[in-house]
Coordinates of C-alpha atoms in Angstrom, one line a residue:
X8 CA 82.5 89.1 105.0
X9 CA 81.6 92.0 107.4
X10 CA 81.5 96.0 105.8
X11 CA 84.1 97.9 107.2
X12 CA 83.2 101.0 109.1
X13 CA 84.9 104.9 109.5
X14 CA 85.7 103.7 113.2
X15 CA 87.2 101.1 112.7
X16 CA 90.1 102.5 109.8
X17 CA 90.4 105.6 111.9
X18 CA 91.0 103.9 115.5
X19 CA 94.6 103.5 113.7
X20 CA 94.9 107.0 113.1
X21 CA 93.3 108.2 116.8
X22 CA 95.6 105.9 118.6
X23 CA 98.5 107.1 116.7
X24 CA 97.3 110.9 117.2
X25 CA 96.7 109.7 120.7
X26 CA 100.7 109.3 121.0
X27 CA 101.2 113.2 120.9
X28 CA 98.4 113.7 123.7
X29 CA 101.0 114.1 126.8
X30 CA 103.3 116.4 124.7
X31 CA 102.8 120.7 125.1
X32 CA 102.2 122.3 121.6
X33 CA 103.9 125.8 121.4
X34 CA 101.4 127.0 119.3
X35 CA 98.0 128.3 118.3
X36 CA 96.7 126.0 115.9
X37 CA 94.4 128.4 114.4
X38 CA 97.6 130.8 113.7
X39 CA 100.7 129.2 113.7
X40 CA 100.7 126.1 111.3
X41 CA 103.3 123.7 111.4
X42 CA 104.8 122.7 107.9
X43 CA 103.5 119.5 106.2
X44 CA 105.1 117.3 105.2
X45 CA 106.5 117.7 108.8
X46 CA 110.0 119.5 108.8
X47 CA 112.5 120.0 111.6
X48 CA 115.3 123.1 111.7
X49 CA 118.4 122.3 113.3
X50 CA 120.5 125.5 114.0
X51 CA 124.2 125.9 115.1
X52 CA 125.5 123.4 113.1
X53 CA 129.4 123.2 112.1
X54 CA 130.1 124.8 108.9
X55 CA 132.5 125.4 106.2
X56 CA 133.0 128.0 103.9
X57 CA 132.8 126.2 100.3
X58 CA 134.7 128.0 96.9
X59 CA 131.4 129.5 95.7
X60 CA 131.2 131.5 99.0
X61 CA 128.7 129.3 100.4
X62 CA 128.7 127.8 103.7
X63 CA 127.7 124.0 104.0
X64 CA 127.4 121.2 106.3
X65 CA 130.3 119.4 104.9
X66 CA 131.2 116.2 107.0
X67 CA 129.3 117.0 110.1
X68 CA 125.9 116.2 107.9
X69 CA 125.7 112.3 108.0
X70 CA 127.3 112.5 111.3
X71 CA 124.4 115.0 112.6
X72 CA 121.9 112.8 111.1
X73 CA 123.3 109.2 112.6
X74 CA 123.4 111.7 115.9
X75 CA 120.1 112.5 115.7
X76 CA 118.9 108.7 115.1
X77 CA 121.1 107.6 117.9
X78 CA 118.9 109.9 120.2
X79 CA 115.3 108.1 118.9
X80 CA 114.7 110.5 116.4
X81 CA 112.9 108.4 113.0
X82 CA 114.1 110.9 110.4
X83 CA 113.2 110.3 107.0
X84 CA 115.8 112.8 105.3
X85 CA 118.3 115.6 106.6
X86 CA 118.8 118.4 104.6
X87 CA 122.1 120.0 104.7
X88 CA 120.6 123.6 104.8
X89 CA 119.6 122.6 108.2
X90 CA 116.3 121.3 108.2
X91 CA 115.2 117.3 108.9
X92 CA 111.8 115.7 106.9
X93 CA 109.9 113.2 108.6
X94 CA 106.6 110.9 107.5
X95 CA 104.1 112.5 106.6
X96 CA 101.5 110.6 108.3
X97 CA 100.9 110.6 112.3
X98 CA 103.9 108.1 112.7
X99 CA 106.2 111.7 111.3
X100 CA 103.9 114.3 113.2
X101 CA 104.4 112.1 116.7
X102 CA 108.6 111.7 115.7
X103 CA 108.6 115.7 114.8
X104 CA 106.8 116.7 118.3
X105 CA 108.4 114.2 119.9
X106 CA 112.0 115.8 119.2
X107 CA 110.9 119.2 119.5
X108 CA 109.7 118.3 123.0
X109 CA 113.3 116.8 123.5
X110 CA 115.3 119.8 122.4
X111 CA 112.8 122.2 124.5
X112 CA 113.0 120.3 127.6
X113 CA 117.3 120.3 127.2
X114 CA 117.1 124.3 127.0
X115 CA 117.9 123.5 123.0
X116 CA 114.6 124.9 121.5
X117 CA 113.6 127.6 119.2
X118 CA 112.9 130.1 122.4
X119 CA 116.1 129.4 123.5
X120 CA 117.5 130.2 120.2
X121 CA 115.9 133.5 119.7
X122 CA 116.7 134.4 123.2
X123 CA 120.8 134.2 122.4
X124 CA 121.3 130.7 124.1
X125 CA 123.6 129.6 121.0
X126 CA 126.1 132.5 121.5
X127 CA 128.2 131.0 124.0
X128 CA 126.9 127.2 123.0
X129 CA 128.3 125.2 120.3
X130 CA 125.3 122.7 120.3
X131 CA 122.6 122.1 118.6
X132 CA 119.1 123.7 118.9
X133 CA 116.4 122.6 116.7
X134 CA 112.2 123.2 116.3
X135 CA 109.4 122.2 114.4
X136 CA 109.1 124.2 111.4
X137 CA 106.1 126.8 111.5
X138 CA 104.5 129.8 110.0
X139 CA 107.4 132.0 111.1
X140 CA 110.1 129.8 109.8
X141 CA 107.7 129.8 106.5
X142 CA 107.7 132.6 105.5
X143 CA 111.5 134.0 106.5
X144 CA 111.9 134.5 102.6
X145 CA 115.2 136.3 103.1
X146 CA 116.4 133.2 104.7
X147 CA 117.5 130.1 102.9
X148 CA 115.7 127.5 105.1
X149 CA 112.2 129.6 104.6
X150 CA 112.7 129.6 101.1
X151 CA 114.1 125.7 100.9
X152 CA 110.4 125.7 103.2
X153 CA 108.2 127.6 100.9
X154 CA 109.4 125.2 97.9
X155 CA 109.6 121.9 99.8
X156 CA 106.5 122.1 102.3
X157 CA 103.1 123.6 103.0
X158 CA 102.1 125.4 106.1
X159 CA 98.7 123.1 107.6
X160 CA 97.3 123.2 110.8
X161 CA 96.8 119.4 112.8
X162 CA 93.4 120.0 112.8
X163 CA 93.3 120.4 109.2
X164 CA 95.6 117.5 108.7
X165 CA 93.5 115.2 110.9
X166 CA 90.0 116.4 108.8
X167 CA 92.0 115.8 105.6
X168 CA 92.8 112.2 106.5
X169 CA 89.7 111.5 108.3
X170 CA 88.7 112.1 104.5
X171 CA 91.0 109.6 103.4
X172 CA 89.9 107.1 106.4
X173 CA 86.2 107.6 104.7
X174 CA 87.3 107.3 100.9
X175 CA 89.5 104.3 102.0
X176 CA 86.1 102.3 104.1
X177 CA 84.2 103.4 100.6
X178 CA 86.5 101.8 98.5
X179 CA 86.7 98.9 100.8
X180 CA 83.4 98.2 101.2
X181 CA 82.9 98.3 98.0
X182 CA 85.4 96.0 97.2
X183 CA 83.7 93.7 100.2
X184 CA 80.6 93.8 98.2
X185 CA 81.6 93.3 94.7
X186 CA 84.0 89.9 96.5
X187 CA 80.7 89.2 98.2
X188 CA 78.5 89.0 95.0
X189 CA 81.3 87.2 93.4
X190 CA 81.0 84.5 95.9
X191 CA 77.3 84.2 96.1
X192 CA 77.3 84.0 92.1
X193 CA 80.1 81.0 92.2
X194 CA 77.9 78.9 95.1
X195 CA 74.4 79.6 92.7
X196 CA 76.8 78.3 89.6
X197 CA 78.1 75.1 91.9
X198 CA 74.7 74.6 93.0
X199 CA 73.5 74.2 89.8
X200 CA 76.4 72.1 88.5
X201 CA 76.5 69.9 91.4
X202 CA 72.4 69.2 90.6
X203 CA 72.8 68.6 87.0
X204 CA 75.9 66.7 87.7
X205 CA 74.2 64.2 90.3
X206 CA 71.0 64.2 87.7
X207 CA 73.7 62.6 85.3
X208 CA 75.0 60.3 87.5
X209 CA 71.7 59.7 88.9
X210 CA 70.6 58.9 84.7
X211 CA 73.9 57.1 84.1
X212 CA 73.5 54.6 87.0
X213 CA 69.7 53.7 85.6
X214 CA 71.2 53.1 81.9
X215 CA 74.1 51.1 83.7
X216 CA 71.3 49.2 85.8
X217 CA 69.1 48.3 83.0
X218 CA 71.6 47.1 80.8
X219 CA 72.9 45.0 83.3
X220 CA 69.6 43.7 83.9
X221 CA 69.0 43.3 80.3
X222 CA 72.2 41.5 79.3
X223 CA 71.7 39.0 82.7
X224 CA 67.9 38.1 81.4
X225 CA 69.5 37.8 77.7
X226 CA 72.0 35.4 79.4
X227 CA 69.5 33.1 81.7
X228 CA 67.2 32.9 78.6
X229 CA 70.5 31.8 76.2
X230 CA 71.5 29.3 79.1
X231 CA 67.7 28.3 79.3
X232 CA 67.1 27.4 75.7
X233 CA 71.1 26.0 75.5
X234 CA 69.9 23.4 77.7
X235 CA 66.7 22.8 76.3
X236 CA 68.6 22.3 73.4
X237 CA 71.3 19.8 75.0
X238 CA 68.7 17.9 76.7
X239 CA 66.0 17.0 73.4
X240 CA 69.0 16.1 71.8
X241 CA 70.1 13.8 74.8
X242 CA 67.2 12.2 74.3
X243 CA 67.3 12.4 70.2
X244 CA 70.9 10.6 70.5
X245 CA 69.4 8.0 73.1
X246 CA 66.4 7.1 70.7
X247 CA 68.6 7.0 67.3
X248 CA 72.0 4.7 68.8
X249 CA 70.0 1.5 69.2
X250 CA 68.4 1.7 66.1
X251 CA 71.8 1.9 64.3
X252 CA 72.9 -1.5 65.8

């Protein structure tokens, strides 16, 4: 069994990373952080007032979420404050950037929010959340986002689970090793049993032989003095008959 190396547990996460290479960031990743686990806001969405004075998504929520999977989008939950969760692995940051890039290039992004876009359209706009969206206290979704998420820049994420990559080839290896040792000890213990075990055989089959030498000398010799025995009296009976007459 070969050791496993850092390069190759990490090609997974470089190719995957790799994925997000053609699409334009809209931020600094030194100051504006995207939220991990990877979180998406969707704005202009039908509401309803509830009895509490509330306003909520109501029946347009599992319809905006089978909407949003129809269009490629690999959610892993929808929140009905407005806000979508992806993985939160590479698989969740590539899904995240990849709708953000979909909604920016439709003239449905955050700029085009924040610009008045939504006033005279009735669809939906939608980002990826970031530091801003963090720390809008005042504002549901930031706090939903300060409870829910953390704010982590992509090259933090990628040292953190270049960590992981590194704990996980460790742990691997080590396993290797101790499966390795385990292996090595079983062939010694085989070895050893298979030479004892042809010693006895080897033993066994020289008792066998020698016995069955033995018992066929025993044999010739009885069949030897058997007729040595027949014969003098042959010649005993053929001496005493006439006599008798």
């Amino acid at each position: 069994m070969t050791k496993f190396s850092t390069a190759t547990v990490s090609k997974r996460s470089k190719a995957l990373a790799s994925l997000t290479g053609d699409i334009p960031l809209a931020y600094d990743d030194q100051f504006e952080k995207p939220v991990w686990s990877w979180k998406g806001i969707l704005v202009n969405i039908p509401t309803k007032m509830r009895h509490d004075g509330l306003c909520c998504t109501g029946e347009s929520g599992p319809q905006l979420k089978d909407e949003l999977i129809r269009r490629g989008f690999n959610l892993l939950e929808f929140v009905p404050c407005g806000t979508v969760s992806f993985n939160r692995d590479w698989n969740g940051l590539n899904d995240a950037l990849l709708s953000k890039k979909a909604y920016q290039e439709d003239g449905h992004g955050k700029k085009d929010w924040l610009s008045g876009g939504g006033a005279a359209d009735s669809s939906l706009y939608a980002w990826l959340a970031n530091t801003d969206d963090y720390y809008r206290a005042a504002n549901y979704i930031g706090e939903y986002l300060g409870k829910m998420g953390d704010l982590k820049s992509i090259s933090r994420f990628a040292e953190e689970e270049a960590r992981k990559d590194h704990k996980l080839v460790v742990r691997l290896n080590v396993i290797s090793e101790n499966i390795q040792s385990r292996l090595r000890m079983l062939e010694e213990k085989f070895s050893k049993t298979s030479i004892k075990l042809k010693c006895e055989t080897e033993e066994k089959y020289k008792i066998l032989h020698g016995y069955n030498q033995d018992l066929t000398g025993r044999q010739q010799r009885s069949t030897a003095h058997f007729n040595i025995i027949f014969a003098d009296l042959g010649k005993f009976s053929s001496f005493l008959l006439p006599n008798l007459t």
